[in-house]
Amino acid sequence: MGSRASTLLREEEIEEIKKETGFSHSQITRLYSRFTSLDKGENGTLSREDFQRIPELAINPLGDRIINAFFPEGEDQVNFRGFMRTLAHFRPIEDNEKNKNATTSEPLNSRTNKLLFAFRLYDLDRDDKISRDELLQVLRMMVGVNISDEQLGSIADRTIQEADTNGDNSISFNEFIKVLEKVDVEQKMSIRFLH
Amino acid sequence: MAALWTLSLLLSAYPGCLGLTPPAELPQPHNQPPLLGFNSSSGGLSMDLPVALRVFSMDYHHVQAPFEIVLWIMLASLAKLGFHWSGRVPAVVPESCLLIMVGLLVGGVIYGVRHSAPPTLSANSFFLFLLPPIVLDAGYFLPGRLFFENLGTILWYAVLGTLWNVLGIGLSLYGVCLLAQSSLGDVSLLHCLLFGSLIAAVDPVAVLSVFQEMHVNDQLHILVFGESLLNDAVTVVLYKLFESFLRLPSVSGVDVLLGGCRVVMVGLGGLCVGLFFGLVAALTSRFTSRAQVIAPLFVFLYSYLSYLTSEMLHLSGIMAIVTCAVTMKQYVEANVSERSNTSIQYFLKMWSSVSETLIFIFLGVSTIQDVHMWSWPFVCSTLLLCLVWRATGVLLLTAVVNKFRRNAVTFRDQFIIAYGGLRGAICFSLVFLIDDFPKKRLFITTTIVVILFTVFVQGMTIKPLVELLDVKRKKRALPTVSEEIHSRLIDHLLAGIEDVVGYWGQHYWKDKFEQFNKKYLRRFLIHEDHQARSSILRVYQELERREQRGDEEAPPIVDPHSNSRPLLPEEMDSIRRILSRNLQNFNNKQTPAYSRHTLHQDATKDKIRRPLYRHQSLGERYTYDTITHWSQREDREFDGSHRARAGLSRSHTVCSMSSRPILQDCMVPAASAQAQQVDRKTSSTREDRISPQHQIPMGRAPKKHLSFFLENEK
């Protein structure tokens, strides 16, 4: 660990991350060791290749999009802060947080932010709308090649139809939220980060 | 089918009449030694010729033992055949029940013919001959990754759950005995505890046979099955512990403590023995390239040796054999040829199948006995207590363990775990081994009743009950298409994030083990040739991944205008069906568990499909399904590479001839680009390429032809 002295985590950083993301001290150190184990180049940041080295991620249909979600706009490297910020979306919502008053800024793992994360997986061009093309792209990734384009098209049409309330043939974020109101997103989009 | 049944009955009557293993009497010799001019009264078959040679004679005594063994096995196999041919029956009655019924019939016939008890299943032959193949089969096909992921939960259920059950049943039975002082007064506490220890054990054989037909998901299967395997250590130790306590004049606290240590030692000792033999087997398989035909034999010999050794040392034989199988599997599969691999797998399936069938038939036969002693309170309370204690145990343990698990064990799963705790032949054999005491016959009877009850009642009703529970849950409104798609997206997303984060603790150790494995074990235990190929595979897998990424950047060709008419209900149904069939399963948790009767390969693998590297000259998309299909079935790319590697080696040795006709078939519907491909192949030198393969269009699947080249790394 001697050569990594420069990239060791300082207490102030841990405190800042704790405030921003809500993770506990031990969780942050755990995730930091995971970060460093992924960081084969040992330069304190992760590149896309580092993520692609994870074998299960390579076979995940949405692997590339998930990897992209870690990197901020137009950048190729993500540091530990960015890493934690992304992972913070998947922290389970605890009971004491539900009672926070509305004036403080929303925590990263709120329901809205979780849904926004999922929304952004579809919406690559960040125009806040899921167009039919974007939907078809994702569907094709998830479904494989055994379905013809026409069938897939009709599934996409049906999906848009169910969500679209303003008739613009695309799904906006609010429409997305509405469609998923019956789904227990808080539970589905949470990982138990053990202490 | 009726013919099969009568035939099997006749066959069974034959050895029955001739007498078998204890408590049978010696059979009557059917011929007399040839004596000049002497005619015996009971012989009947010797000719009344003075000096002449016998033209026809029969000497049954000579071949008696193997003959009868073969007849029993024949009976078992014919019964199994008949079972599968009998149409609607398998859907309702699990195979184990039918086999026990056949056994009962046979036992009854033998009893009727000879007016004495038919042969029973001796504990020795059960533990030494019938049990190992089943456990070996289970261990060899154990889904390793899933098992180790759930190891904590499995150990939790196995150790604590069994302890809970044993103590609960034992103490409650003692209470019952105290209450029914008149009839059961002489059953002491230790006897009750001893009985509790043998009756609480869930039996892997019975569990496997019933779960076969239930198609539960992988995770649940591994939980129940893993528990039934691992609780052997606890059960055997407790049983032996209580037995030795019975022999001691008094029991002190130190003895109990020593007993606890013994549990740990038995489990760990079995593990170590298994590990040792597994590694030696892997090492031996490395050198089998010149004598490939006997390579499968080593697998069986070493596994059986590990079992016998641990039994000799009074350690847990089941744990030893499972560990041995798990350890040697990856190295053996890499070392031996594809044909040997197939032989190993088929032989394992065959032996375990026969063993299981024999066990159940013997269970049925042994039920017909003279030694029964019935006692209403004891039997009924045992049945009730088994159910109650298991249910409460599962509920309590799950409530605790769910806090630590990523995927909670649902209520439906808990019900299946509790209700699917079947008892089987292990209890039966253990009860025969008890030292004789006045109420031993009562214990035997009760054990038989419990086994029959669990196998018949629970075995037959578990499937309908589970479906009832499922139906109840399905009564909620069907999710909309949007919900399904978005939920599936979220599932994939979560799976990906979990992979990024790594499985806490487990992943760290798994990483360390993989490094150790790669650095030392694989180099030592795998033949050099096969090691080199794995790096080729790594290269082309990397290339595959890059191809995949390249594809996703290309824009899909999509109809710009969309139909806005509302969809008909049939279309809605077909959409749902398409989605449920094709939305890819993630994390292996929804795939069905492996089957006893067929190899997983036969059921799911297209023999032609291999993970393929797309050649640059063909502008076609590869089947994404192949990649995921491949990796999903086995543990990780590690094992996937094994399967693929073995496939490549087969193509190297076997298919270089047969790929030609395949090419011919494909050429007919194929595009002209491929004809060029073929030409190019025929003109190039052979040494540089491992034979190419085509993917044959299968039925209605879209015609995606692929070819691949694999170049030897120089």
JSON list of N, CA and C in Angstrom, two decimals, chain B residues 2-43:
[
{"chain": "B", "resi": 2, "resn": "ALA", "atom": "N", "xyz": [-48.71, -52.19, -18.58]},
{"chain": "B", "resi": 2, "resn": "ALA", "atom": "CA", "xyz": [-49.15, -53.26, -17.68]},
{"chain": "B", "resi": 2, "resn": "ALA", "atom": "C", "xyz": [-48.20, -54.43, -17.77]},
{"chain": "B", "resi": 3, "resn": "ALA", "atom": "N", "xyz": [-47.72, -54.66, -19.00]},
{"chain": "B", "resi": 3, "resn": "ALA", "atom": "CA", "xyz": [-46.79, -55.77, -19.17]},
{"chain": "B", "resi": 3, "resn": "ALA", "atom": "C", "xyz": [-45.55, -55.55, -18.33]},
{"chain": "B", "resi": 4, "resn": "LEU", "atom": "N", "xyz": [-45.08, -54.32, -18.32]},
{"chain": "B", "resi": 4, "resn": "LEU", "atom": "CA", "xyz": [-43.88, -54.01, -17.54]},
{"chain": "B", "resi": 4, "resn": "LEU", "atom": "C", "xyz": [-44.11, -54.28, -16.07]},
{"chain": "B", "resi": 5, "resn": "TRP", "atom": "N", "xyz": [-45.27, -53.91, -15.60]},
{"chain": "B", "resi": 5, "resn": "TRP", "atom": "CA", "xyz": [-45.53, -54.11, -14.18]},
{"chain": "B", "resi": 5, "resn": "TRP", "atom": "C", "xyz": [-45.55, -55.59, -13.84]},
{"chain": "B", "resi": 6, "resn": "THR", "atom": "N", "xyz": [-46.27, -56.37, -14.66]},
{"chain": "B", "resi": 6, "resn": "THR", "atom": "CA", "xyz": [-46.36, -57.80, -14.35]},
{"chain": "B", "resi": 6, "resn": "THR", "atom": "C", "xyz": [-44.99, -58.44, -14.47]},
{"chain": "B", "resi": 7, "resn": "LEU", "atom": "N", "xyz": [-44.26, -58.00, -15.47]},
{"chain": "B", "resi": 7, "resn": "LEU", "atom": "CA", "xyz": [-42.94, -58.56, -15.63]},
{"chain": "B", "resi": 7, "resn": "LEU", "atom": "C", "xyz": [-42.10, -58.28, -14.41]},
{"chain": "B", "resi": 8, "resn": "SER", "atom": "N", "xyz": [-42.18, -57.04, -13.94]},
{"chain": "B", "resi": 8, "resn": "SER", "atom": "CA", "xyz": [-41.36, -56.70, -12.79]},
{"chain": "B", "resi": 8, "resn": "SER", "atom": "C", "xyz": [-41.82, -57.45, -11.55]},
{"chain": "B", "resi": 9, "resn": "LEU", "atom": "N", "xyz": [-43.12, -57.69, -11.46]},
{"chain": "B", "resi": 9, "resn": "LEU", "atom": "CA", "xyz": [-43.59, -58.45, -10.31]},
{"chain": "B", "resi": 9, "resn": "LEU", "atom": "C", "xyz": [-43.08, -59.87, -10.34]},
{"chain": "B", "resi": 10, "resn": "LEU", "atom": "N", "xyz": [-43.12, -60.45, -11.56]},
{"chain": "B", "resi": 10, "resn": "LEU", "atom": "CA", "xyz": [-42.64, -61.80, -11.67]},
{"chain": "B", "resi": 10, "resn": "LEU", "atom": "C", "xyz": [-41.16, -61.87, -11.31]},
{"chain": "B", "resi": 11, "resn": "LEU", "atom": "N", "xyz": [-40.43, -60.92, -11.84]},
{"chain": "B", "resi": 11, "resn": "LEU", "atom": "CA", "xyz": [-39.01, -60.89, -11.56]},
{"chain": "B", "resi": 11, "resn": "LEU", "atom": "C", "xyz": [-38.76, -60.75, -10.08]},
{"chain": "B", "resi": 12, "resn": "SER", "atom": "N", "xyz": [-39.58, -59.97, -9.42]},
{"chain": "B", "resi": 12, "resn": "SER", "atom": "CA", "xyz": [-39.35, -59.75, -8.00]},
{"chain": "B", "resi": 12, "resn": "SER", "atom": "C", "xyz": [-39.71, -60.98, -7.22]},
{"chain": "B", "resi": 13, "resn": "ALA", "atom": "N", "xyz": [-40.73, -61.66, -7.68]},
{"chain": "B", "resi": 13, "resn": "ALA", "atom": "CA", "xyz": [-41.12, -62.85, -6.94]},
{"chain": "B", "resi": 13, "resn": "ALA", "atom": "C", "xyz": [-40.03, -63.90, -7.02]},
{"chain": "B", "resi": 14, "resn": "TYR", "atom": "N", "xyz": [-39.33, -63.87, -8.12]},
{"chain": "B", "resi": 14, "resn": "TYR", "atom": "CA", "xyz": [-38.30, -64.88, -8.31]},
{"chain": "B", "resi": 14, "resn": "TYR", "atom": "C", "xyz": [-37.21, -64.83, -7.25]},
{"chain": "B", "resi": 15, "resn": "PRO", "atom": "N", "xyz": [-36.56, -63.65, -7.06]},
{"chain": "B", "resi": 15, "resn": "PRO", "atom": "CA", "xyz": [-35.57, -63.65, -5.99]},
{"chain": "B", "resi": 15, "resn": "PRO", "atom": "C", "xyz": [-36.19, -63.80, -4.63]},
{"chain": "B", "resi": 16, "resn": "GLY", "atom": "N", "xyz": [-37.41, -63.33, -4.52]},
{"chain": "B", "resi": 16, "resn": "GLY", "atom": "CA", "xyz": [-38.07, -63.48, -3.23]},
{"chain": "B", "resi": 16, "resn": "GLY", "atom": "C", "xyz": [-38.23, -64.93, -2.86]},
{"chain": "B", "resi": 17, "resn": "CYS", "atom": "N", "xyz": [-38.64, -65.69, -3.86]},
{"chain": "B", "resi": 17, "resn": "CYS", "atom": "CA", "xyz": [-38.83, -67.10, -3.58]},
{"chain": "B", "resi": 17, "resn": "CYS", "atom": "C", "xyz": [-37.51, -67.77, -3.28]},
{"chain": "B", "resi": 18, "resn": "LEU", "atom": "N", "xyz": [-36.49, -67.30, -3.93]},
{"chain": "B", "resi": 18, "resn": "LEU", "atom": "CA", "xyz": [-35.24, -67.97, -3.73]},
{"chain": "B", "resi": 18, "resn": "LEU", "atom": "C", "xyz": [-34.53, -67.51, -2.48]},
{"chain": "B", "resi": 19, "resn": "GLY", "atom": "N", "xyz": [-35.04, -66.47, -1.88]},
{"chain": "B", "resi": 19, "resn": "GLY", "atom": "CA", "xyz": [-34.44, -66.00, -0.63]},
{"chain": "B", "resi": 19, "resn": "GLY", "atom": "C", "xyz": [-33.29, -65.05, -0.89]},
{"chain": "B", "resi": 20, "resn": "LEU", "atom": "N", "xyz": [-33.11, -64.13, 0.00]},
{"chain": "B", "resi": 20, "resn": "LEU", "atom": "CA", "xyz": [-32.14, -63.05, -0.24]},
{"chain": "B", "resi": 20, "resn": "LEU", "atom": "C", "xyz": [-31.32, -62.80, 1.01]},
{"chain": "B", "resi": 21, "resn": "THR", "atom": "N", "xyz": [-30.85, -61.59, 1.08]},
{"chain": "B", "resi": 21, "resn": "THR", "atom": "CA", "xyz": [-30.04, -61.15, 2.22]},
{"chain": "B", "resi": 21, "resn": "THR", "atom": "C", "xyz": [-30.82, -61.30, 3.51]},
{"chain": "B", "resi": 22, "resn": "PRO", "atom": "N", "xyz": [-30.15, -61.29, 4.66]},
{"chain": "B", "resi": 22, "resn": "PRO", "atom": "CA", "xyz": [-30.81, -61.52, 5.95]},
{"chain": "B", "resi": 22, "resn": "PRO", "atom": "C", "xyz": [-32.08, -60.70, 6.08]},
{"chain": "B", "resi": 23, "resn": "PRO", "atom": "N", "xyz": [-33.13, -61.12, 6.72]},
{"chain": "B", "resi": 23, "resn": "PRO", "atom": "CA", "xyz": [-33.19, -62.35, 7.52]},
{"chain": "B", "resi": 23, "resn": "PRO", "atom": "C", "xyz": [-33.64, -63.59, 6.74]},
{"chain": "B", "resi": 24, "resn": "ALA", "atom": "N", "xyz": [-33.26, -63.70, 5.52]},
{"chain": "B", "resi": 24, "resn": "ALA", "atom": "CA", "xyz": [-33.69, -64.89, 4.77]},
{"chain": "B", "resi": 24, "resn": "ALA", "atom": "C", "xyz": [-32.93, -66.12, 5.23]},
{"chain": "B", "resi": 25, "resn": "GLU", "atom": "N", "xyz": [-33.53, -67.23, 4.97]},
{"chain": "B", "resi": 25, "resn": "GLU", "atom": "CA", "xyz": [-32.82, -68.50, 5.26]},
{"chain": "B", "resi": 25, "resn": "GLU", "atom": "C", "xyz": [-32.01, -68.86, 4.04]},
{"chain": "B", "resi": 26, "resn": "LEU", "atom": "N", "xyz": [-31.21, -69.83, 4.17]},
{"chain": "B", "resi": 26, "resn": "LEU", "atom": "CA", "xyz": [-30.44, -70.28, 3.03]},
{"chain": "B", "resi": 26, "resn": "LEU", "atom": "C", "xyz": [-31.36, -70.87, 1.99]},
{"chain": "B", "resi": 27, "resn": "PRO", "atom": "N", "xyz": [-31.06, -70.63, 0.75]},
{"chain": "B", "resi": 27, "resn": "PRO", "atom": "CA", "xyz": [-31.96, -71.17, -0.27]},
{"chain": "B", "resi": 27, "resn": "PRO", "atom": "C", "xyz": [-31.78, -72.66, -0.40]},
{"chain": "B", "resi": 28, "resn": "GLN", "atom": "N", "xyz": [-32.83, -73.30, -0.88]},
{"chain": "B", "resi": 28, "resn": "GLN", "atom": "CA", "xyz": [-32.73, -74.74, -1.11]},
{"chain": "B", "resi": 28, "resn": "GLN", "atom": "C", "xyz": [-31.90, -74.97, -2.33]},
{"chain": "B", "resi": 29, "resn": "PRO", "atom": "N", "xyz": [-30.92, -75.77, -2.24]},
{"chain": "B", "resi": 29, "resn": "PRO", "atom": "CA", "xyz": [-30.13, -76.05, -3.45]},
{"chain": "B", "resi": 29, "resn": "PRO", "atom": "C", "xyz": [-31.00, -76.76, -4.47]},
{"chain": "B", "resi": 30, "resn": "HIS", "atom": "N", "xyz": [-30.86, -76.33, -5.68]},
{"chain": "B", "resi": 30, "resn": "HIS", "atom": "CA", "xyz": [-31.77, -76.87, -6.67]},
{"chain": "B", "resi": 30, "resn": "HIS", "atom": "C", "xyz": [-31.22, -78.03, -7.46]},
{"chain": "B", "resi": 31, "resn": "ASN", "atom": "N", "xyz": [-30.00, -78.28, -7.22]},
{"chain": "B", "resi": 31, "resn": "ASN", "atom": "CA", "xyz": [-29.56, -79.51, -7.86]},
{"chain": "B", "resi": 31, "resn": "ASN", "atom": "C", "xyz": [-28.60, -80.20, -6.91]},
{"chain": "B", "resi": 32, "resn": "GLN", "atom": "N", "xyz": [-28.45, -81.41, -7.16]},
{"chain": "B", "resi": 32, "resn": "GLN", "atom": "CA", "xyz": [-27.57, -82.19, -6.30]},
{"chain": "B", "resi": 32, "resn": "GLN", "atom": "C", "xyz": [-26.27, -82.43, -7.01]},
{"chain": "B", "resi": 33, "resn": "PRO", "atom": "N", "xyz": [-25.22, -82.54, -6.28]},
{"chain": "B", "resi": 33, "resn": "PRO", "atom": "CA", "xyz": [-23.97, -82.91, -6.94]},
{"chain": "B", "resi": 33, "resn": "PRO", "atom": "C", "xyz": [-24.15, -84.26, -7.63]},
{"chain": "B", "resi": 34, "resn": "PRO", "atom": "N", "xyz": [-23.57, -84.36, -8.78]},
{"chain": "B", "resi": 34, "resn": "PRO", "atom": "CA", "xyz": [-23.84, -85.60, -9.55]},
{"chain": "B", "resi": 34, "resn": "PRO", "atom": "C", "xyz": [-23.30, -86.83, -8.82]},
{"chain": "B", "resi": 35, "resn": "LEU", "atom": "N", "xyz": [-24.21, -87.66, -8.46]},
{"chain": "B", "resi": 35, "resn": "LEU", "atom": "CA", "xyz": [-23.81, -88.92, -7.82]},
{"chain": "B", "resi": 35, "resn": "LEU", "atom": "C", "xyz": [-24.30, -90.06, -8.69]},
{"chain": "B", "resi": 36, "resn": "LEU", "atom": "N", "xyz": [-23.53, -91.03, -8.74]},
{"chain": "B", "resi": 36, "resn": "LEU", "atom": "CA", "xyz": [-23.89, -92.13, -9.63]},
{"chain": "B", "resi": 36, "resn": "LEU", "atom": "C", "xyz": [-25.19, -92.77, -9.20]},
{"chain": "B", "resi": 37, "resn": "GLY", "atom": "N", "xyz": [-26.10, -92.75, -10.11]},
{"chain": "B", "resi": 37, "resn": "GLY", "atom": "CA", "xyz": [-27.35, -93.46, -9.89]},
{"chain": "B", "resi": 37, "resn": "GLY", "atom": "C", "xyz": [-28.15, -93.01, -8.69]},
{"chain": "B", "resi": 38, "resn": "PHE", "atom": "N", "xyz": [-27.92, -91.79, -8.20]},
{"chain": "B", "resi": 38, "resn": "PHE", "atom": "CA", "xyz": [-28.60, -91.38, -6.98]},
{"chain": "B", "resi": 38, "resn": "PHE", "atom": "C", "xyz": [-29.55, -90.24, -7.31]},
{"chain": "B", "resi": 39, "resn": "ASN", "atom": "N", "xyz": [-30.77, -90.40, -6.93]},
{"chain": "B", "resi": 39, "resn": "ASN", "atom": "CA", "xyz": [-31.77, -89.39, -7.22]},
{"chain": "B", "resi": 39, "resn": "ASN", "atom": "C", "xyz": [-32.25, -88.76, -5.94]},
{"chain": "B", "resi": 40, "resn": "SER", "atom": "N", "xyz": [-32.03, -87.52, -5.74]},
{"chain": "B", "resi": 40, "resn": "SER", "atom": "CA", "xyz": [-32.49, -86.89, -4.49]},
{"chain": "B", "resi": 40, "resn": "SER", "atom": "C", "xyz": [-33.97, -86.57, -4.59]},
{"chain": "B", "resi": 41, "resn": "SER", "atom": "N", "xyz": [-34.58, -86.46, -3.49]},
{"chain": "B", "resi": 41, "resn": "SER", "atom": "CA", "xyz": [-36.03, -86.23, -3.49]},
{"chain": "B", "resi": 41, "resn": "SER", "atom": "C", "xyz": [-36.35, -84.76, -3.76]},
{"chain": "B", "resi": 42, "resn": "SER", "atom": "N", "xyz": [-35.52, -83.88, -3.33]},
{"chain": "B", "resi": 42, "resn": "SER", "atom": "CA", "xyz": [-35.86, -82.46, -3.51]},
{"chain": "B", "resi": 42, "resn": "SER", "atom": "C", "xyz": [-35.23, -81.87, -4.75]},
{"chain": "B", "resi": 43, "resn": "GLY", "atom": "N", "xyz": [-34.30, -82.64, -5.36]},
{"chain": "B", "resi": 43, "resn": "GLY", "atom": "CA", "xyz": [-33.64, -82.08, -6.53]},
{"chain": "B", "resi": 43, "resn": "GLY", "atom": "C", "xyz": [-34.59, -81.90, -7.68]}
]
